[in-house]
PDB file of C-alpha atoms and ligand atoms in Angstrom:
ATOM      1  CA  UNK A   1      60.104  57.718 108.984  1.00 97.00           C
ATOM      2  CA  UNK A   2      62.916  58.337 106.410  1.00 98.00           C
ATOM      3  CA  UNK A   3      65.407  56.675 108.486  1.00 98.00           C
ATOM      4  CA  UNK A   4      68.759  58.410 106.879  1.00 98.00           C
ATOM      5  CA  UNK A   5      70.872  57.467 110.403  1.00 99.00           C
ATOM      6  CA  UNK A   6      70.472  55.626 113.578  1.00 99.00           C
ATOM      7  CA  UNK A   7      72.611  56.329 116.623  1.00 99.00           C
ATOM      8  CA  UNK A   8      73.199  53.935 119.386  1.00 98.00           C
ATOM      9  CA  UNK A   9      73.536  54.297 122.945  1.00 98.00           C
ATOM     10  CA  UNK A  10      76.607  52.110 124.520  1.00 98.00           C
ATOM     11  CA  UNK A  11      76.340  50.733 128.254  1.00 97.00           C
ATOM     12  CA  UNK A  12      73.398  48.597 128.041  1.00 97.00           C
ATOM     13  CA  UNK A  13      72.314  49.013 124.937  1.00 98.00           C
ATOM     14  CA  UNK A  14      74.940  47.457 122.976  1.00 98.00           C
ATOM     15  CA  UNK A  15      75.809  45.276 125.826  1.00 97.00           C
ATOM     16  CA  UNK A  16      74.954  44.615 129.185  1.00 96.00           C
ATOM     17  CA  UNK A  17      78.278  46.685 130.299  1.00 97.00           C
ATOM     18  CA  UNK A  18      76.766  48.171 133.850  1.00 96.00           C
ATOM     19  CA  UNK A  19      77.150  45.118 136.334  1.00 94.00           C
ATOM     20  CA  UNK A  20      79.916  42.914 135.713  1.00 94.00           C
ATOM     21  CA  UNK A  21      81.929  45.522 134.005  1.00 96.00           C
ATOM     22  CA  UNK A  22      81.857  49.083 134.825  1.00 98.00           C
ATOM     23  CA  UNK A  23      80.957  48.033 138.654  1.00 98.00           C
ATOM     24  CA  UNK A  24      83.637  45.666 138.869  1.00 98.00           C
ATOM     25  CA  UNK A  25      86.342  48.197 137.672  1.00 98.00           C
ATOM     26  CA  UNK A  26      84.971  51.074 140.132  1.00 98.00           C
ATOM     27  CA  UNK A  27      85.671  48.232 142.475  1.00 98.00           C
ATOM     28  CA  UNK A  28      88.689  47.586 141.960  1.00 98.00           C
ATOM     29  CA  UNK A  29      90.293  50.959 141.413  1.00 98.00           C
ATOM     30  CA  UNK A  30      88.570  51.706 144.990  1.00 98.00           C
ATOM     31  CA  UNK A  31      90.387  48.880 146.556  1.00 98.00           C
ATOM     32  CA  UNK A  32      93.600  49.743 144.647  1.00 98.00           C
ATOM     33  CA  UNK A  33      93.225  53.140 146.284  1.00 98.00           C
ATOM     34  CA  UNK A  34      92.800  51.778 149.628  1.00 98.00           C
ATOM     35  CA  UNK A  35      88.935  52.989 149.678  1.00 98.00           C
ATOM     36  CA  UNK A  36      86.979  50.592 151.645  1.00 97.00           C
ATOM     37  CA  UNK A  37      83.606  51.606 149.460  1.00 98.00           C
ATOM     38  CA  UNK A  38      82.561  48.679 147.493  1.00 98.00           C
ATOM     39  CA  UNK A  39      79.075  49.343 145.128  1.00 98.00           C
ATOM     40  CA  UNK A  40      76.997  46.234 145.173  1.00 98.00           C
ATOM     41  CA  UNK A  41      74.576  45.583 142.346  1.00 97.00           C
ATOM     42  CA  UNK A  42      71.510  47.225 144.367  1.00 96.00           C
ATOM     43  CA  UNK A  43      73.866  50.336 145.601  1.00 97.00           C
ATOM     44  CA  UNK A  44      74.986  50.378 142.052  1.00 98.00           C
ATOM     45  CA  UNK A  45      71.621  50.127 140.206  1.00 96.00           C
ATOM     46  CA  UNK A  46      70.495  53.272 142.377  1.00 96.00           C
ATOM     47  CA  UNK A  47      73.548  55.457 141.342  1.00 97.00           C
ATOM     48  CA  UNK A  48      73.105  54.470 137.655  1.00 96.00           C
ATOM     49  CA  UNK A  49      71.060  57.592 137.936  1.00 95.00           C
ATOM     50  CA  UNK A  50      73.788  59.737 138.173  1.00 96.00           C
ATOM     51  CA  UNK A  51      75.312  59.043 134.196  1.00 95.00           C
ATOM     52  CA  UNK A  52      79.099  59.287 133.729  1.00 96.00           C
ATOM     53  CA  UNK A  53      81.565  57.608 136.081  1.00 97.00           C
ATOM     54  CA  UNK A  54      83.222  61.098 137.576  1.00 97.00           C
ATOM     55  CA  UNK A  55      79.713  62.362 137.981  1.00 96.00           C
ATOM     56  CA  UNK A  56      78.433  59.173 140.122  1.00 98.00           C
ATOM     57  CA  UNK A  57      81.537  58.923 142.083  1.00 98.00           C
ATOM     58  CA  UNK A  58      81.138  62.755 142.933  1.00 98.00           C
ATOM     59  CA  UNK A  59      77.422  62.078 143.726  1.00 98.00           C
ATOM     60  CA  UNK A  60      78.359  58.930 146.019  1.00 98.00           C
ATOM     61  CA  UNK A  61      80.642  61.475 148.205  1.00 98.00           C
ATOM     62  CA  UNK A  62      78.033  63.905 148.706  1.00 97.00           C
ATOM     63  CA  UNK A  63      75.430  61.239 149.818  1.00 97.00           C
ATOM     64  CA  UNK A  64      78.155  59.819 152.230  1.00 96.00           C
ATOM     65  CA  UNK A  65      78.980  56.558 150.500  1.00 97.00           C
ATOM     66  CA  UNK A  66      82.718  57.495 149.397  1.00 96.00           C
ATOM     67  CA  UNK A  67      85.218  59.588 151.106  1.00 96.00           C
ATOM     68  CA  UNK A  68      86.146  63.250 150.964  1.00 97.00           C
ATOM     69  CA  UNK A  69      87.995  63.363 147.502  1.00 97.00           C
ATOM     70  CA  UNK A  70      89.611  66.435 145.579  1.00 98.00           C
ATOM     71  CA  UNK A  71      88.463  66.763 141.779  1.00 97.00           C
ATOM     72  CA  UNK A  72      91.590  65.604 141.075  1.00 98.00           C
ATOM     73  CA  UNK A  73      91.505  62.737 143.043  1.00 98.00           C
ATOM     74  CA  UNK A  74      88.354  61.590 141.330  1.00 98.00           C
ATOM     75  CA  UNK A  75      89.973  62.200 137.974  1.00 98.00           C
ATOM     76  CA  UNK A  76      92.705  59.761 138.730  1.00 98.00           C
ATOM     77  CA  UNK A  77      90.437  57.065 140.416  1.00 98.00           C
ATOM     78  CA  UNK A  78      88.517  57.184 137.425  1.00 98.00           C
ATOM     79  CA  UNK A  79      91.475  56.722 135.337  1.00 98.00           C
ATOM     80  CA  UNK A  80      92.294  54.070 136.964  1.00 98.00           C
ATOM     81  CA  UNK A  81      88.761  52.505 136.511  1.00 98.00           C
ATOM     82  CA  UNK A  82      88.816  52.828 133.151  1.00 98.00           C
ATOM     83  CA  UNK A  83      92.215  50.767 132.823  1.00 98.00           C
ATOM     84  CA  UNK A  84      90.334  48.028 134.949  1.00 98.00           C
ATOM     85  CA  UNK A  85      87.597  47.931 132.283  1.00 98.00           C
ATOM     86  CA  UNK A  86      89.412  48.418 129.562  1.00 97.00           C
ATOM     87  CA  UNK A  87      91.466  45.035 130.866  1.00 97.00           C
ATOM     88  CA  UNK A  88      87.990  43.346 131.627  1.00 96.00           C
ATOM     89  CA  UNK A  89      86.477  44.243 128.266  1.00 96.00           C
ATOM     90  CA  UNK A  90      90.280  42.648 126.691  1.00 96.00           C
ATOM     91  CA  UNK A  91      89.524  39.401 128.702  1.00 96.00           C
ATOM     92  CA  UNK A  92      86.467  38.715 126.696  1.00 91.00           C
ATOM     93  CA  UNK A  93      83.713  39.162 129.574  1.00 84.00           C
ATOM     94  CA  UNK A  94      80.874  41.266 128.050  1.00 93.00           C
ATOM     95  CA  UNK A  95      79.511  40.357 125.014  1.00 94.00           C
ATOM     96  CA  UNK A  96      76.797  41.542 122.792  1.00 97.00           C
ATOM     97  CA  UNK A  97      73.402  42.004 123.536  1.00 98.00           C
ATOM     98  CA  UNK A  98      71.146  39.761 121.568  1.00 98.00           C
ATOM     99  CA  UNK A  99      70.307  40.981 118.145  1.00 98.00           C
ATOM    100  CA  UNK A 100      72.774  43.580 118.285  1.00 98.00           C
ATOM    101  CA  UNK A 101      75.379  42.898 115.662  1.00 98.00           C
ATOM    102  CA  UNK A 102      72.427  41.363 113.422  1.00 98.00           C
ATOM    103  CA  UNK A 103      70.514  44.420 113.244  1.00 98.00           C
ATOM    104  CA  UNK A 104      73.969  46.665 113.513  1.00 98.00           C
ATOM    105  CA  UNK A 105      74.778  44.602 109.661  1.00 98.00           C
ATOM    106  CA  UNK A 106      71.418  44.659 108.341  1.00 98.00           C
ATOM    107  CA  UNK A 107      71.375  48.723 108.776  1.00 98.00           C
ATOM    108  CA  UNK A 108      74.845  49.137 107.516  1.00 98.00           C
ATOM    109  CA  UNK A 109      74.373  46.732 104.020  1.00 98.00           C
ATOM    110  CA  UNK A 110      71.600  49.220 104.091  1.00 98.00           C
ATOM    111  CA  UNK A 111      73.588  51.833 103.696  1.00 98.00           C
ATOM    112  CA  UNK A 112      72.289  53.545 106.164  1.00 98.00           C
ATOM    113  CA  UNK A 113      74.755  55.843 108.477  1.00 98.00           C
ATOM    114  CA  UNK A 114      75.175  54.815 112.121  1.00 98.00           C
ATOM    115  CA  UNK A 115      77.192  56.079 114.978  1.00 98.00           C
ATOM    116  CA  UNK A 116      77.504  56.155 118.494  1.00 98.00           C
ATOM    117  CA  UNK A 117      76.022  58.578 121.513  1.00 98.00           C
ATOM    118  CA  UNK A 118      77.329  57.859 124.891  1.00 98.00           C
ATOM    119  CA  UNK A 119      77.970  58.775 128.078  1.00 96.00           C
ATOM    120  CA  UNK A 120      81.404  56.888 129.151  1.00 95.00           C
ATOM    121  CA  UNK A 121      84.298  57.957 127.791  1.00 96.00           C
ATOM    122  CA  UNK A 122      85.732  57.080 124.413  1.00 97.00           C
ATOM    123  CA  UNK A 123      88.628  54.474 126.105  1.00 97.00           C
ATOM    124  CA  UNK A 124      86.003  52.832 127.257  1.00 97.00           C
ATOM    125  CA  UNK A 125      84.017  52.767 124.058  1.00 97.00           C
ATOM    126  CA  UNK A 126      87.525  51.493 122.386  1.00 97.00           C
ATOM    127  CA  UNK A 127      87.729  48.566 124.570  1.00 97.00           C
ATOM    128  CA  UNK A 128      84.168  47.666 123.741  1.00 97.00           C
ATOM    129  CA  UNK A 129      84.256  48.133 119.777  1.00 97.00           C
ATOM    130  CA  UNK A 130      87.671  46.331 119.843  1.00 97.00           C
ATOM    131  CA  UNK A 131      86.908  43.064 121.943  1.00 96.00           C
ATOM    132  CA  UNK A 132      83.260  42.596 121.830  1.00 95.00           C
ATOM    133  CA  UNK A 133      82.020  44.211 117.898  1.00 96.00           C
ATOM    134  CA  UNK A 134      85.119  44.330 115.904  1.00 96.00           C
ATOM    135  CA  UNK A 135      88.026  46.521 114.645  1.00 97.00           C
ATOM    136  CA  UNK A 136      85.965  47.031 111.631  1.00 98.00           C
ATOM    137  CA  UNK A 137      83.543  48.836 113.075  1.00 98.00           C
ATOM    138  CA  UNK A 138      85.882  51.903 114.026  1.00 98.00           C
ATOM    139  CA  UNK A 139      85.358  52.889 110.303  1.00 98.00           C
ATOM    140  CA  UNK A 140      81.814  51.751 109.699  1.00 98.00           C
ATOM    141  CA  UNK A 141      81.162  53.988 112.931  1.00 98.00           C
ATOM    142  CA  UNK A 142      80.331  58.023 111.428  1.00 98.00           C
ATOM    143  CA  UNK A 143      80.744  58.985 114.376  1.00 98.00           C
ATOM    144  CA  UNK A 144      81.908  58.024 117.944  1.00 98.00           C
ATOM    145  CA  UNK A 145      80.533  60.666 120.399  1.00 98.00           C
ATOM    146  CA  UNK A 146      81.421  60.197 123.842  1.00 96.00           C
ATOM    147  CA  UNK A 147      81.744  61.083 127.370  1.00 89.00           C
ATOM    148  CA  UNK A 148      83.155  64.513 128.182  1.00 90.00           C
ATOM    149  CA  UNK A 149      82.959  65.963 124.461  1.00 95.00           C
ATOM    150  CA  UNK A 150      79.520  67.996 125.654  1.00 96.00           C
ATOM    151  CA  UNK A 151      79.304  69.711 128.974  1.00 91.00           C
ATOM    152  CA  UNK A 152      76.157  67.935 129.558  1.00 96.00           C
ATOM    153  CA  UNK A 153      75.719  64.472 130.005  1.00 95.00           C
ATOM    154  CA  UNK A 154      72.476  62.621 129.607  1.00 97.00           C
ATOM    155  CA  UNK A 155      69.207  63.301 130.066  1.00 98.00           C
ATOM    156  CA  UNK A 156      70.542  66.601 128.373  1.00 98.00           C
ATOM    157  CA  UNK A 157      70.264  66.346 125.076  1.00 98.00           C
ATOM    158  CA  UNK A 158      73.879  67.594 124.195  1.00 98.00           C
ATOM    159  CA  UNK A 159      75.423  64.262 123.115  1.00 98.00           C
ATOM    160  CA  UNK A 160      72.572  63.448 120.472  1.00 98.00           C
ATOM    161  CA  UNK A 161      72.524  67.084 118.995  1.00 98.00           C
ATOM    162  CA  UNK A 162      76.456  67.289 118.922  1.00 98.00           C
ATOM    163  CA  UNK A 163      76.428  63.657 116.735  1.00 98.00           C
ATOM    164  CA  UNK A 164      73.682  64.712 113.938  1.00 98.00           C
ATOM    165  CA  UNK A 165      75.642  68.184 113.546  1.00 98.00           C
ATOM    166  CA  UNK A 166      78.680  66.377 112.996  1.00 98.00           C
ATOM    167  CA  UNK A 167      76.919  64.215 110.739  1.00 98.00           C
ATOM    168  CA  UNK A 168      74.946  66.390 109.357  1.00 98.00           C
ATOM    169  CA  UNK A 169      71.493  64.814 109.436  1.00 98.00           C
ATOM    170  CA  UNK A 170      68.195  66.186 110.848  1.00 98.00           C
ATOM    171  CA  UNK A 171      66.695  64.920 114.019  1.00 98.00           C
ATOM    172  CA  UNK A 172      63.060  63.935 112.060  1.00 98.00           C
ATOM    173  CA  UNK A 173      65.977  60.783 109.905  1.00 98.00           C
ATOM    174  CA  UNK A 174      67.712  60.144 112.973  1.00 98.00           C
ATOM    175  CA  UNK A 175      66.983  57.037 115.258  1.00 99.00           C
ATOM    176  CA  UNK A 176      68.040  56.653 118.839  1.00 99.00           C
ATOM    177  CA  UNK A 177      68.546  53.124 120.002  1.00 99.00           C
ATOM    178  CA  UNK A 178      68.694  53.222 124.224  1.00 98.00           C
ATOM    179  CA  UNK A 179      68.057  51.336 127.150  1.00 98.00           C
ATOM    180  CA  UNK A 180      67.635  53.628 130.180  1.00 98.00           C
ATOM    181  CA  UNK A 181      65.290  56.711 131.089  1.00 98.00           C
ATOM    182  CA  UNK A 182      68.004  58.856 131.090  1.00 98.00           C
ATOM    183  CA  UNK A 183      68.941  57.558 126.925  1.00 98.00           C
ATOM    184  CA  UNK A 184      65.254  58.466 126.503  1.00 98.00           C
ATOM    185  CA  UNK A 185      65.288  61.496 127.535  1.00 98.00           C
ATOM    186  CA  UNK A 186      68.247  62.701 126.265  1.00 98.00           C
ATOM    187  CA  UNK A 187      67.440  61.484 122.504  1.00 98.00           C
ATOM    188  CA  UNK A 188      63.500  62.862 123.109  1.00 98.00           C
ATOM    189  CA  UNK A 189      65.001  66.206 123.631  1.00 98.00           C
ATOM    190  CA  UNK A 190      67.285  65.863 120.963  1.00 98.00           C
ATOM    191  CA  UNK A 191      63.944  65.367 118.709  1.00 98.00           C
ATOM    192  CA  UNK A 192      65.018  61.900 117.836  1.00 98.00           C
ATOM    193  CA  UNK A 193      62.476  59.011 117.599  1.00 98.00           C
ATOM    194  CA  UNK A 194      63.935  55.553 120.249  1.00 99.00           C
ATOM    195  CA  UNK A 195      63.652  52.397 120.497  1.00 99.00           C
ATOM    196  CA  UNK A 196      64.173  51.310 123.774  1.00 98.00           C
ATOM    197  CA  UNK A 197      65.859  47.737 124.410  1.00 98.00           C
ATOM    198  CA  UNK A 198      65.622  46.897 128.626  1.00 98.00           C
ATOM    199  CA  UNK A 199      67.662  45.057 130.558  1.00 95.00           C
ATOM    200  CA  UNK A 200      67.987  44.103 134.390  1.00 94.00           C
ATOM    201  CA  UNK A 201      68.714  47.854 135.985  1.00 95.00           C
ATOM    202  CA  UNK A 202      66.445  49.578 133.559  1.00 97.00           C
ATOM    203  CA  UNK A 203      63.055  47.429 133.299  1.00 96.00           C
ATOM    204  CA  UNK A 204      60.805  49.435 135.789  1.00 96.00           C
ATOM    205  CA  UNK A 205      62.113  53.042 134.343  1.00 98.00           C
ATOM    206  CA  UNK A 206      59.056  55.566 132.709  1.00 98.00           C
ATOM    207  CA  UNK A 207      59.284  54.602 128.579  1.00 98.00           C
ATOM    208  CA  UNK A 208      56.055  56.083 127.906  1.00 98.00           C
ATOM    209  CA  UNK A 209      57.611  58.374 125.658  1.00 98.00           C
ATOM    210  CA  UNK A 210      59.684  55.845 123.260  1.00 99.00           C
ATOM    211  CA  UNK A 211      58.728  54.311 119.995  1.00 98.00           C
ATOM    212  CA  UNK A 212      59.028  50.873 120.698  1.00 98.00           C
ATOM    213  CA  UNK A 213      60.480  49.066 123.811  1.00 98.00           C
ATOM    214  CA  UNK A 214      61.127  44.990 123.598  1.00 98.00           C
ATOM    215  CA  UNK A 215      63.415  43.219 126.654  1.00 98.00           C
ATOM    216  CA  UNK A 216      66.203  43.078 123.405  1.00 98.00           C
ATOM    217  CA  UNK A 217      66.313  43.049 119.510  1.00 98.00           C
ATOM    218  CA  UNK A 218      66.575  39.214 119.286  1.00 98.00           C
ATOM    219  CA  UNK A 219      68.458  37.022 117.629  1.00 97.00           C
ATOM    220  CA  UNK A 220      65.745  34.310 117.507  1.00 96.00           C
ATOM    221  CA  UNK A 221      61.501  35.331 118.053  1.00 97.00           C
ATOM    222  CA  UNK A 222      59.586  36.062 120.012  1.00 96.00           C
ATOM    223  CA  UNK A 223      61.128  38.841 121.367  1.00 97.00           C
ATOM    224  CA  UNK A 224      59.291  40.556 124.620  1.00 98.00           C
ATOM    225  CA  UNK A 225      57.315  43.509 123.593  1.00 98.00           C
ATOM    226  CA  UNK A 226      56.507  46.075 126.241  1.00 98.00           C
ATOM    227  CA  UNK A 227      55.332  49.011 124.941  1.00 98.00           C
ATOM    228  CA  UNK A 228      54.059  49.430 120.876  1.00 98.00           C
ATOM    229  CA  UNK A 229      52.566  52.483 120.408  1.00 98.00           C
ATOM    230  CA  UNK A 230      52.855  52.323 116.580  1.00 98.00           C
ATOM    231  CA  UNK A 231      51.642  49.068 116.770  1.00 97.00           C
ATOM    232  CA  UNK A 232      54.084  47.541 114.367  1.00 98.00           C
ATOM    233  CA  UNK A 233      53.022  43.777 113.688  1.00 95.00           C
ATOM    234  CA  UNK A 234      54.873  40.849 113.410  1.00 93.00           C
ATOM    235  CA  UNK A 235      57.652  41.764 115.647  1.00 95.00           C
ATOM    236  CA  UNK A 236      59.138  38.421 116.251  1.00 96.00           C
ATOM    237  CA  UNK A 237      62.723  40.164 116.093  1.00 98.00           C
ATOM    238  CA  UNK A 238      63.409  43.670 115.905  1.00 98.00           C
ATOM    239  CA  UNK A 239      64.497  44.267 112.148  1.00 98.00           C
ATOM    240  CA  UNK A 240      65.498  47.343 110.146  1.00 98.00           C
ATOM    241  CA  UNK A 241      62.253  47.562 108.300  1.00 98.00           C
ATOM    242  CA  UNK A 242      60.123  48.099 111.846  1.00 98.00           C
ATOM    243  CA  UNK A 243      62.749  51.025 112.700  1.00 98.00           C
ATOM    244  CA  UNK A 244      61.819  52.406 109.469  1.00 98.00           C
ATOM    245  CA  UNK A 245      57.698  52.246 110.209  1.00 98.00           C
ATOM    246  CA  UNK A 246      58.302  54.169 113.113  1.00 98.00           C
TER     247      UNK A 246
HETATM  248  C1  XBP B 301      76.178  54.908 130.773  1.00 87.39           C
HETATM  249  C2  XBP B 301      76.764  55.612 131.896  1.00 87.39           C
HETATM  250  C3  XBP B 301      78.226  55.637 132.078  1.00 87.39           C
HETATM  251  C4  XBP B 301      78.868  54.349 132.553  1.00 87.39           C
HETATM  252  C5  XBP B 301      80.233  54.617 133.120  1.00 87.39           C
HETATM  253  O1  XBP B 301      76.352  55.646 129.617  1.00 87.39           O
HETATM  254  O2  XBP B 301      76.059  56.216 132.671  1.00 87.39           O
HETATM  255  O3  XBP B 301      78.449  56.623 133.025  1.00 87.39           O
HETATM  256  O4  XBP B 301      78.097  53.767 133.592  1.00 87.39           O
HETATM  257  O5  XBP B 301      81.002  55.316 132.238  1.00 87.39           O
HETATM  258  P1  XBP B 301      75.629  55.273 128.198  1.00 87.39           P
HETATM  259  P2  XBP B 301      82.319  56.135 132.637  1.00 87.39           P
HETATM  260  O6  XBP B 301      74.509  54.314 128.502  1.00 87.39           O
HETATM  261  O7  XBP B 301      75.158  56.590 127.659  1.00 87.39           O
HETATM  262  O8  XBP B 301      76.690  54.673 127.323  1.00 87.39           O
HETATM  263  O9  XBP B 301      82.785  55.631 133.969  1.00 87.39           O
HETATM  264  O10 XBP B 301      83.300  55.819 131.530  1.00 87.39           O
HETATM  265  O11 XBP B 301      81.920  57.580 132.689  1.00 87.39           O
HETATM  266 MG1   MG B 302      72.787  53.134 128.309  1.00 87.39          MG
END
């Protein structure tokens, strides 16, 4: 492909947020509110179905998990989540997947345009790019779209399509980078090619449809390859010039 700009996908993709930092600050702005619910890593890995943190919350209710809550109540427990994660993310605690930041520099001394795509909301994205990338990377960033700037979340398409208008590039240059079935879909129906990077919660999820899935982009080979279909050789990392035979 003419790859003009790749977008990446945040929680999981960029680094293993889900378990020890998103869970833990659900946690503990459910204990703060005096809500006996606690979501262990199995409860947790079956809600990560439900994307956005308002939207699983909401979903937990229905199925019985959480207490009755008011909209607004869920708007200010969620607040209050994001605080705790923005604090975890300041501690230091989640770093950067494997590969990430090498093939995040090789594509922008490229030249090539990136941005983000994501579901959670942009504090959350703040505290990430701040602690765990780099300040820098605020302005090498096109574009940050996140959470509720689209009425849809993923698997819609909304957040993908919303970031190439801004940007102004056409889905057949545009590269998703993902790690869950819901990223897939959403960039697929966006049109967007995606490479697919899996990690502990996401490994057994359908990626028949994506370009190229490895367990991560590596920092050292071999990497894990687990689906090829363009059957792109000598993939002992994951490197800008295999995103560009795809
Ligand atoms: C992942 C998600 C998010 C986070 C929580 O999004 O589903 O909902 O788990 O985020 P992505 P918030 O992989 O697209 O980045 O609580 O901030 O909504
Ligand atoms: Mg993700």
């Amino acid at each position: 492909m003419n790859l003009q700009c790749v977008l990446w996908d945040v929680d999981g993709t960029l680094a293993d947020t889900e378990r020890d930092g998103h869970r833990l600050a659900f946690n503990m702005a459910f204990e703060e509110a005096g809500i006996e619910r606690r979501w262990d890593e199995a409860t947790y890995g079956a809600l990560l179905k439900v994307t956005g943190g308002k939207e699983r919350i909401r979903h937990d209710m229905a199925q019985g998990g959480m207490p009755a809550l008011s909209d607004q109540d869920i708007a200010s427990l969620h607040a209050r989540k994001t605080a705790y994660y923005q604090q975890l993310m300041a501690e230091g605690r989640i770093p950067l997947r494997p590969g990430v930041r090498r093939l995040l520099e090789e594509i922008r001394d490229a030249g090539i345009t990136q941005g983000v795509a994501t579901t959670t909301t942009p504090a959350a994205l703040d505290a990430l790019i701040e602690h765990s990338l780099g300040r820098e990377w605020f302005d090498i960033f096109a574009i940050l779209a996140a959470g509720d700037i689209v009425p849809a979340k993923k698997p819609a398409p909304d957040i993908y399509t919303y970031a190439m208008r801004e940007l102004g590039v056409a889905a057949a240059n545009t590269l998703a980078m993902e790690d869950s079935e819901n990223g897939l879909r959403s960039a697929r129906a966006a049109g967007l090619r995606c490479v697919v990077t899996v990690n502990g919660y996401t490994r057994s999820q359908d990626f028949s449809a994506a370009d190229l899935v490895v367990a991560e982009l590596g920092d050292q080979p071999p990497v894990e390859v687990l689906h090829n279909p363009h059957q792109l050789t000598d993939l002992g990392i994951v490197t800008l010039a295999h995103l560009q035979q795809l």
